[in-house]
Amino acid sequence: AQKVTQAQTEISVVEKEDVTLDCVYETRDTTYYLFWYKQPPSGELVFLIRRNSFDEQNEISGRYSWNFQKSTSSFNFTITASQVVDSAVYFCALSGSYLNTGFQKLVFGSGTRLLVSP
Amino acid sequence: ETGVTQTPRHLVMGMTNKKSLKCEQHLGHNAMYWYKQSAKKPLELMFVYSLEERVENNSVPSRFSPECPNSSHLFLHLHTLQPEDSALYLCASSPKQGYEQYFGPGTRLTVT
């Protein structure tokens, strides 16, 4: 069965600090996808990135960057020069089979709450 | 226009009421999902529809009944709910299974 672990329950930083959110996953699939989502206080989950298991290149998008290391089953997310608007709960997710059917689903971690203070 | 919409945004219902949550996606996706998000609990997948075919999930109580009349609309019919069913109910869609899902804003449900 697939599993996603986000060991950091809550992180507090001061604006302009860099912060890394950890994500460790378990799967027996050889092909899978990894995702990060942001859930601001409004409640809607916002899709940030999808990464294919065959592509270990790091990705940067503005102040966001992602480090995928298959050897350690980790897919960490770094926010550079954090801002107050980055305050949210961040979820890491992994694609996986659903109820032993041919259907696929996303397995979510428990989330990391990021608090950025001015 | 928002890709995935949900109505109502907030709902308060008694334990004997019957209500329905509605979800609509404007993204041309083939798969739709209902999730339950309770305080301090992981996101809980309730139902999956793929090309309007439902994947059964026997762990969800029968007081929750989904309906997918077409690939753009998804309903969650509620009846005789319990207070522990109070939660944020999120709808999502994806272009295909296993790909990124796009979420609606959710319905905050309170059962009194």
PDB file of C-alpha atoms in Angstrom:
ATOM      1  CA  ALA A   1       0.000   0.000   0.000  1.00  0.00           C
ATOM      2  CA  GLN A   2       1.101   3.538  -0.643  1.00  0.00           C
ATOM      3  CA  LYS A   3       1.926   5.911   2.172  1.00  0.00           C
ATOM      4  CA  VAL A   4       2.997   9.547   2.462  1.00  0.00           C
ATOM      5  CA  THR A   5       4.609  10.930   5.603  1.00  0.00           C
ATOM      6  CA  GLN A   6       4.935  14.601   6.412  1.00  0.00           C
ATOM      7  CA  ALA A   7       6.674  14.537   9.761  1.00  0.00           C
ATOM      8  CA  GLN A   8       6.535  18.291  10.321  1.00  0.00           C
ATOM      9  CA  THR A   9       3.124  19.132  11.739  1.00  0.00           C
ATOM     10  CA  GLU A  10       3.693  22.872  11.971  1.00  0.00           C
ATOM     11  CA  ILE A  11       6.523  25.220  11.048  1.00  0.00           C
ATOM     12  CA  SER A  12       6.813  28.874  12.043  1.00  0.00           C
ATOM     13  CA  VAL A  13       9.176  31.252  10.274  1.00  0.00           C
ATOM     14  CA  VAL A  14       9.668  34.962   9.965  1.00  0.00           C
ATOM     15  CA  GLU A  15       9.135  36.610   6.616  1.00  0.00           C
ATOM     16  CA  LYS A  16      12.079  36.350   4.189  1.00  0.00           C
ATOM     17  CA  GLU A  17      13.382  33.151   5.761  1.00  0.00           C
ATOM     18  CA  ASP A  18      13.775  30.074   3.597  1.00  0.00           C
ATOM     19  CA  VAL A  19      11.787  27.024   4.660  1.00  0.00           C
ATOM     20  CA  THR A  20      11.794  23.389   3.558  1.00  0.00           C
ATOM     21  CA  LEU A  21       8.806  21.091   3.912  1.00  0.00           C
ATOM     22  CA  ASP A  22       9.672  17.413   4.040  1.00  0.00           C
ATOM     23  CA  CYS A  23       7.822  14.585   2.331  1.00  0.00           C
ATOM     24  CA  VAL A  24       8.719  10.901   2.443  1.00  0.00           C
ATOM     25  CA  TYR A  25       6.724   8.306   0.561  1.00  0.00           C
ATOM     26  CA  GLU A  26       6.377   4.537   0.265  1.00  0.00           C
ATOM     27  CA  THR A  27       5.203   2.661  -2.792  1.00  0.00           C
ATOM     28  CA  ARG A  28       5.879  -0.604  -4.594  1.00  0.00           C
ATOM     29  CA  ASP A  29       4.879   0.854  -7.934  1.00  0.00           C
ATOM     30  CA  THR A  30       7.672   1.439 -10.402  1.00  0.00           C
ATOM     31  CA  THR A  31       5.809   4.264 -12.079  1.00  0.00           C
ATOM     32  CA  TYR A  32       4.065   6.859 -10.008  1.00  0.00           C
ATOM     33  CA  TYR A  33       3.476  10.570  -9.628  1.00  0.00           C
ATOM     34  CA  LEU A  34       4.167  12.891  -6.732  1.00  0.00           C
ATOM     35  CA  PHE A  35       2.329  16.121  -6.028  1.00  0.00           C
ATOM     36  CA  TRP A  36       2.297  19.136  -3.755  1.00  0.00           C
ATOM     37  CA  TYR A  37      -0.828  21.082  -2.848  1.00  0.00           C
ATOM     38  CA  LYS A  38      -1.391  24.288  -0.890  1.00  0.00           C
ATOM     39  CA  GLN A  39      -4.477  24.814   1.257  1.00  0.00           C
ATOM     40  CA  PRO A  40      -4.840  28.439   2.389  1.00  0.00           C
ATOM     41  CA  PRO A  41      -7.307  29.395   5.137  1.00  0.00           C
ATOM     42  CA  SER A  42     -10.063  29.715   2.531  1.00  0.00           C
ATOM     43  CA  GLY A  43     -10.044  25.916   2.298  1.00  0.00           C
ATOM     44  CA  GLU A  44      -9.517  25.222  -1.386  1.00  0.00           C
ATOM     45  CA  LEU A  45      -6.604  22.927  -2.230  1.00  0.00           C
ATOM     46  CA  VAL A  46      -4.406  24.483  -4.898  1.00  0.00           C
ATOM     47  CA  PHE A  47      -2.323  22.231  -7.120  1.00  0.00           C
ATOM     48  CA  LEU A  48       1.353  23.256  -7.196  1.00  0.00           C
ATOM     49  CA  ILE A  49       3.330  20.568  -8.991  1.00  0.00           C
ATOM     50  CA  ARG A  50       3.308  17.043 -10.393  1.00  0.00           C
ATOM     51  CA  ARG A  51       6.500  15.018 -10.709  1.00  0.00           C
ATOM     52  CA  ASN A  52       6.898  11.763 -12.648  1.00  0.00           C
ATOM     53  CA  SER A  53       8.896   9.043 -10.897  1.00  0.00           C
ATOM     54  CA  PHE A  54      11.244   8.808 -13.880  1.00  0.00           C
ATOM     55  CA  ASP A  55      12.173  12.473 -13.729  1.00  0.00           C
ATOM     56  CA  GLU A  56      14.508  13.279 -10.858  1.00  0.00           C
ATOM     57  CA  GLN A  57      15.442  16.726 -12.055  1.00  0.00           C
ATOM     58  CA  ASN A  58      14.843  19.403  -9.490  1.00  0.00           C
ATOM     59  CA  GLU A  59      12.305  22.026 -10.441  1.00  0.00           C
ATOM     60  CA  ILE A  60      12.152  25.706  -9.663  1.00  0.00           C
ATOM     61  CA  SER A  61       9.171  27.983 -10.085  1.00  0.00           C
ATOM     62  CA  GLY A  62       9.762  31.467  -8.779  1.00  0.00           C
ATOM     63  CA  ARG A  63      10.323  31.225  -5.036  1.00  0.00           C
ATOM     64  CA  TYR A  64       9.288  27.544  -5.013  1.00  0.00           C
ATOM     65  CA  SER A  65      11.617  24.643  -5.631  1.00  0.00           C
ATOM     66  CA  TRP A  66      11.255  20.907  -5.332  1.00  0.00           C
ATOM     67  CA  ASN A  67      13.903  18.279  -4.666  1.00  0.00           C
ATOM     68  CA  PHE A  68      12.993  14.736  -5.703  1.00  0.00           C
ATOM     69  CA  GLN A  69      15.356  11.990  -4.539  1.00  0.00           C
ATOM     70  CA  LYS A  70      14.258   8.502  -5.459  1.00  0.00           C
ATOM     71  CA  SER A  71      17.069   6.912  -3.447  1.00  0.00           C
ATOM     72  CA  THR A  72      15.613   8.264  -0.217  1.00  0.00           C
ATOM     73  CA  SER A  73      11.963   8.294  -1.370  1.00  0.00           C
ATOM     74  CA  SER A  74      11.699  11.962  -0.641  1.00  0.00           C
ATOM     75  CA  PHE A  75      10.085  14.876  -2.434  1.00  0.00           C
ATOM     76  CA  ASN A  76      10.866  18.011  -0.462  1.00  0.00           C
ATOM     77  CA  PHE A  77       9.513  21.477  -1.091  1.00  0.00           C
ATOM     78  CA  THR A  78      11.452  24.674  -0.400  1.00  0.00           C
ATOM     79  CA  ILE A  79      10.064  28.187  -0.284  1.00  0.00           C
ATOM     80  CA  THR A  80      12.720  30.848  -0.640  1.00  0.00           C
ATOM     81  CA  ALA A  81      12.258  34.263   0.977  1.00  0.00           C
ATOM     82  CA  SER A  82       8.935  33.291   2.518  1.00  0.00           C
ATOM     83  CA  GLN A  83       6.057  35.745   2.606  1.00  0.00           C
ATOM     84  CA  VAL A  84       3.009  36.073   4.826  1.00  0.00           C
ATOM     85  CA  VAL A  85       0.830  34.924   1.904  1.00  0.00           C
ATOM     86  CA  ASP A  86       2.652  31.591   1.987  1.00  0.00           C
ATOM     87  CA  SER A  87       0.922  30.783   5.265  1.00  0.00           C
ATOM     88  CA  ALA A  88      -1.153  27.691   4.574  1.00  0.00           C
ATOM     89  CA  VAL A  89      -1.266  23.943   5.024  1.00  0.00           C
ATOM     90  CA  TYR A  90       0.831  22.121   2.459  1.00  0.00           C
ATOM     91  CA  PHE A  91       0.063  18.571   1.397  1.00  0.00           C
ATOM     92  CA  CYS A  92       2.304  16.105  -0.367  1.00  0.00           C
ATOM     93  CA  ALA A  93       0.540  13.358  -2.343  1.00  0.00           C
ATOM     94  CA  LEU A  94       1.370  10.181  -4.248  1.00  0.00           C
ATOM     95  CA  SER A  95      -0.598   8.384  -6.954  1.00  0.00           C
ATOM     96  CA  GLY A  96      -1.670   4.866  -6.081  1.00  0.00           C
ATOM     97  CA  SER A  97      -4.193   2.143  -6.747  1.00  0.00           C
ATOM     98  CA  TYR A  98      -7.619   2.437  -5.175  1.00  0.00           C
ATOM     99  CA  LEU A  99      -9.216  -0.432  -3.251  1.00  0.00           C
ATOM    100  CA  ASN A 100      -7.224  -2.947  -5.304  1.00  0.00           C
ATOM    101  CA  THR A 101      -9.081  -1.957  -8.450  1.00  0.00           C
ATOM    102  CA  GLY A 102      -7.703  -0.659 -11.710  1.00  0.00           C
ATOM    103  CA  PHE A 103      -8.571   2.844 -10.561  1.00  0.00           C
ATOM    104  CA  GLN A 104      -5.937   5.305  -9.450  1.00  0.00           C
ATOM    105  CA  LYS A 105      -6.227   7.752  -6.583  1.00  0.00           C
ATOM    106  CA  LEU A 106      -4.027  10.231  -4.736  1.00  0.00           C
ATOM    107  CA  VAL A 107      -2.701   9.316  -1.313  1.00  0.00           C
ATOM    108  CA  PHE A 108      -2.233  12.450   0.759  1.00  0.00           C
ATOM    109  CA  GLY A 109       0.079  13.101   3.664  1.00  0.00           C
ATOM    110  CA  SER A 110      -1.315  14.642   6.823  1.00  0.00           C
ATOM    111  CA  GLY A 111      -0.068  18.090   5.849  1.00  0.00           C
ATOM    112  CA  THR A 112       2.349  20.663   7.253  1.00  0.00           C
ATOM    113  CA  ARG A 113       0.989  23.943   8.535  1.00  0.00           C
ATOM    114  CA  LEU A 114       3.306  26.824   7.641  1.00  0.00           C
ATOM    115  CA  LEU A 115       2.983  30.067   9.569  1.00  0.00           C
ATOM    116  CA  VAL A 116       4.907  33.032   8.191  1.00  0.00           C
ATOM    117  CA  SER A 117       4.926  36.049  10.453  1.00  0.00           C
ATOM    118  CA  PRO A 118       5.820  39.589   9.401  1.00  0.00           C
TER     119      PRO A 118
ATOM    120  CA  GLU B   1     -14.276  31.100 -14.426  1.00  0.00           C
ATOM    121  CA  THR B   2     -13.280  28.796 -11.594  1.00  0.00           C
ATOM    122  CA  GLY B   3     -12.516  25.284 -12.846  1.00  0.00           C
ATOM    123  CA  VAL B   4     -14.407  23.412 -10.135  1.00  0.00           C
ATOM    124  CA  THR B   5     -17.375  24.920  -8.343  1.00  0.00           C
ATOM    125  CA  GLN B   6     -19.264  23.652  -5.329  1.00  0.00           C
ATOM    126  CA  THR B   7     -22.594  24.678  -3.847  1.00  0.00           C
ATOM    127  CA  PRO B   8     -23.537  25.455  -1.225  1.00  0.00           C
ATOM    128  CA  ARG B   9     -20.400  26.776   0.431  1.00  0.00           C
ATOM    129  CA  HIS B  10     -21.873  26.389   3.884  1.00  0.00           C
ATOM    130  CA  LEU B  11     -24.646  24.084   5.074  1.00  0.00           C
ATOM    131  CA  VAL B  12     -26.192  23.528   8.470  1.00  0.00           C
ATOM    132  CA  MET B  13     -28.579  20.609   8.701  1.00  0.00           C
ATOM    133  CA  GLY B  14     -30.361  18.613  11.338  1.00  0.00           C
ATOM    134  CA  MET B  15     -29.894  14.925  11.738  1.00  0.00           C
ATOM    135  CA  THR B  16     -33.240  14.169  10.118  1.00  0.00           C
ATOM    136  CA  ASN B  17     -32.810  16.408   7.094  1.00  0.00           C
ATOM    137  CA  LYS B  18     -32.045  15.445   3.524  1.00  0.00           C
ATOM    138  CA  LYS B  19     -29.752  17.684   1.511  1.00  0.00           C
ATOM    139  CA  SER B  20     -27.505  17.485  -1.505  1.00  0.00           C
ATOM    140  CA  LEU B  21     -24.091  18.908  -2.298  1.00  0.00           C
ATOM    141  CA  LYS B  22     -23.379  19.855  -5.875  1.00  0.00           C
ATOM    142  CA  CYS B  23     -20.102  19.942  -7.761  1.00  0.00           C
ATOM    143  CA  GLU B  24     -19.501  21.092 -11.317  1.00  0.00           C
ATOM    144  CA  GLN B  25     -16.266  21.031 -13.275  1.00  0.00           C
ATOM    145  CA  HIS B  26     -15.599  23.129 -16.364  1.00  0.00           C
ATOM    146  CA  LEU B  27     -12.275  21.515 -17.256  1.00  0.00           C
ATOM    147  CA  GLY B  28     -13.390  18.673 -19.498  1.00  0.00           C
ATOM    148  CA  HIS B  29     -11.998  16.119 -17.058  1.00  0.00           C
ATOM    149  CA  ASN B  30     -12.969  12.444 -17.000  1.00  0.00           C
ATOM    150  CA  ALA B  31     -12.650  11.653 -13.302  1.00  0.00           C
ATOM    151  CA  MET B  32     -14.367  13.223 -10.295  1.00  0.00           C
ATOM    152  CA  TYR B  33     -13.948  12.670  -6.575  1.00  0.00           C
ATOM    153  CA  TRP B  34     -15.552  13.405  -3.227  1.00  0.00           C
ATOM    154  CA  TYR B  35     -13.331  13.910  -0.190  1.00  0.00           C
ATOM    155  CA  LYS B  36     -14.065  14.504   3.459  1.00  0.00           C
ATOM    156  CA  GLN B  37     -11.710  16.674   5.491  1.00  0.00           C
ATOM    157  CA  SER B  38     -12.229  16.649   9.248  1.00  0.00           C
ATOM    158  CA  ALA B  39     -10.254  18.666  11.738  1.00  0.00           C
ATOM    159  CA  LYS B  40      -6.857  17.133  12.458  1.00  0.00           C
ATOM    160  CA  LYS B  41      -7.474  14.160  10.169  1.00  0.00           C
ATOM    161  CA  PRO B  42      -6.002  13.318   6.773  1.00  0.00           C
ATOM    162  CA  LEU B  43      -8.017  13.886   3.655  1.00  0.00           C
ATOM    163  CA  GLU B  44     -10.408  10.974   3.295  1.00  0.00           C
ATOM    164  CA  LEU B  45     -11.383   9.842  -0.196  1.00  0.00           C
ATOM    165  CA  MET B  46     -15.038   8.897  -0.239  1.00  0.00           C
ATOM    166  CA  PHE B  47     -15.949   8.195  -3.858  1.00  0.00           C
ATOM    167  CA  VAL B  48     -14.344   8.050  -7.273  1.00  0.00           C
ATOM    168  CA  TYR B  49     -16.107   8.358 -10.591  1.00  0.00           C
ATOM    169  CA  SER B  50     -14.220   7.683 -13.782  1.00  0.00           C
ATOM    170  CA  LEU B  51     -16.047   8.247 -17.066  1.00  0.00           C
ATOM    171  CA  GLU B  52     -19.215   8.260 -14.946  1.00  0.00           C
ATOM    172  CA  GLU B  53     -18.483   4.773 -13.567  1.00  0.00           C
ATOM    173  CA  ARG B  54     -18.374   4.657  -9.797  1.00  0.00           C
ATOM    174  CA  VAL B  55     -15.832   2.751  -7.774  1.00  0.00           C
ATOM    175  CA  GLU B  56     -17.552   1.302  -4.754  1.00  0.00           C
ATOM    176  CA  ASN B  57     -16.212   2.203  -1.337  1.00  0.00           C
ATOM    177  CA  ASN B  58     -17.863   0.068   1.295  1.00  0.00           C
ATOM    178  CA  SER B  59     -16.233   1.976   4.129  1.00  0.00           C
ATOM    179  CA  VAL B  60     -18.454   5.030   3.514  1.00  0.00           C
ATOM    180  CA  PRO B  61     -21.777   4.894   5.392  1.00  0.00           C
ATOM    181  CA  SER B  62     -24.882   4.531   3.266  1.00  0.00           C
ATOM    182  CA  ARG B  63     -26.194   7.865   4.527  1.00  0.00           C
ATOM    183  CA  PHE B  64     -23.843   9.339   1.908  1.00  0.00           C
ATOM    184  CA  SER B  65     -25.035   8.639  -1.631  1.00  0.00           C
ATOM    185  CA  PRO B  66     -23.166   9.958  -4.676  1.00  0.00           C
ATOM    186  CA  GLU B  67     -24.599  10.616  -8.090  1.00  0.00           C
ATOM    187  CA  CYS B  68     -22.810  11.462 -11.321  1.00  0.00           C
ATOM    188  CA  PRO B  69     -25.341  12.221 -14.081  1.00  0.00           C
ATOM    189  CA  ASN B  70     -22.638  13.257 -16.551  1.00  0.00           C
ATOM    190  CA  SER B  71     -18.909  13.902 -16.641  1.00  0.00           C
ATOM    191  CA  SER B  72     -19.289  17.527 -15.546  1.00  0.00           C
ATOM    192  CA  HIS B  73     -21.576  17.137 -12.539  1.00  0.00           C
ATOM    193  CA  LEU B  74     -21.284  15.291  -9.269  1.00  0.00           C
ATOM    194  CA  PHE B  75     -23.703  15.240  -6.363  1.00  0.00           C
ATOM    195  CA  LEU B  76     -23.472  13.970  -2.817  1.00  0.00           C
ATOM    196  CA  HIS B  77     -26.875  13.219  -1.330  1.00  0.00           C
ATOM    197  CA  LEU B  78     -27.032  13.343   2.446  1.00  0.00           C
ATOM    198  CA  HIS B  79     -29.658  11.889   4.769  1.00  0.00           C
ATOM    199  CA  THR B  80     -29.926  11.139   8.486  1.00  0.00           C
ATOM    200  CA  LEU B  81     -26.404  12.374   9.134  1.00  0.00           C
ATOM    201  CA  GLN B  82     -24.626  12.280  12.465  1.00  0.00           C
ATOM    202  CA  PRO B  83     -22.813  15.137  14.217  1.00  0.00           C
ATOM    203  CA  GLU B  84     -19.478  13.433  13.463  1.00  0.00           C
ATOM    204  CA  ASP B  85     -20.222  13.939   9.769  1.00  0.00           C
ATOM    205  CA  SER B  86     -19.590  17.659  10.238  1.00  0.00           C
ATOM    206  CA  ALA B  87     -16.590  18.451   8.049  1.00  0.00           C
ATOM    207  CA  LEU B  88     -15.380  20.166   4.908  1.00  0.00           C
ATOM    208  CA  TYR B  89     -16.496  18.218   1.847  1.00  0.00           C
ATOM    209  CA  LEU B  90     -14.278  18.724  -1.150  1.00  0.00           C
ATOM    210  CA  CYS B  91     -14.946  17.840  -4.739  1.00  0.00           C
ATOM    211  CA  ALA B  92     -12.146  17.366  -7.239  1.00  0.00           C
ATOM    212  CA  SER B  93     -11.652  16.426 -10.860  1.00  0.00           C
ATOM    213  CA  SER B  94      -8.691  15.197 -12.880  1.00  0.00           C
ATOM    214  CA  PRO B  95      -7.993  14.734 -16.589  1.00  0.00           C
ATOM    215  CA  LYS B  96      -7.303  11.072 -15.938  1.00  0.00           C
ATOM    216  CA  GLN B  97      -6.844   8.872 -12.924  1.00  0.00           C
ATOM    217  CA  GLY B  98      -3.599   9.274 -11.065  1.00  0.00           C
ATOM    218  CA  TYR B  99      -2.990  12.749 -12.433  1.00  0.00           C
ATOM    219  CA  GLU B 100      -3.245  15.988 -10.523  1.00  0.00           C
ATOM    220  CA  GLN B 101      -6.654  16.756  -9.156  1.00  0.00           C
ATOM    221  CA  TYR B 102      -8.217  20.177  -9.187  1.00  0.00           C
ATOM    222  CA  PHE B 103     -10.303  20.977  -6.169  1.00  0.00           C
ATOM    223  CA  GLY B 104     -13.368  23.058  -5.587  1.00  0.00           C
ATOM    224  CA  PRO B 105     -13.658  25.434  -2.638  1.00  0.00           C
ATOM    225  CA  GLY B 106     -15.539  22.887  -0.546  1.00  0.00           C
ATOM    226  CA  THR B 107     -18.795  22.807   1.388  1.00  0.00           C
ATOM    227  CA  ARG B 108     -18.490  23.374   5.118  1.00  0.00           C
ATOM    228  CA  LEU B 109     -21.139  21.063   6.587  1.00  0.00           C
ATOM    229  CA  THR B 110     -22.385  21.269  10.145  1.00  0.00           C
ATOM    230  CA  VAL B 111     -24.768  18.628  11.439  1.00  0.00           C
ATOM    231  CA  THR B 112     -26.727  19.662  14.513  1.00  0.00           C
TER     232      THR B 112
END
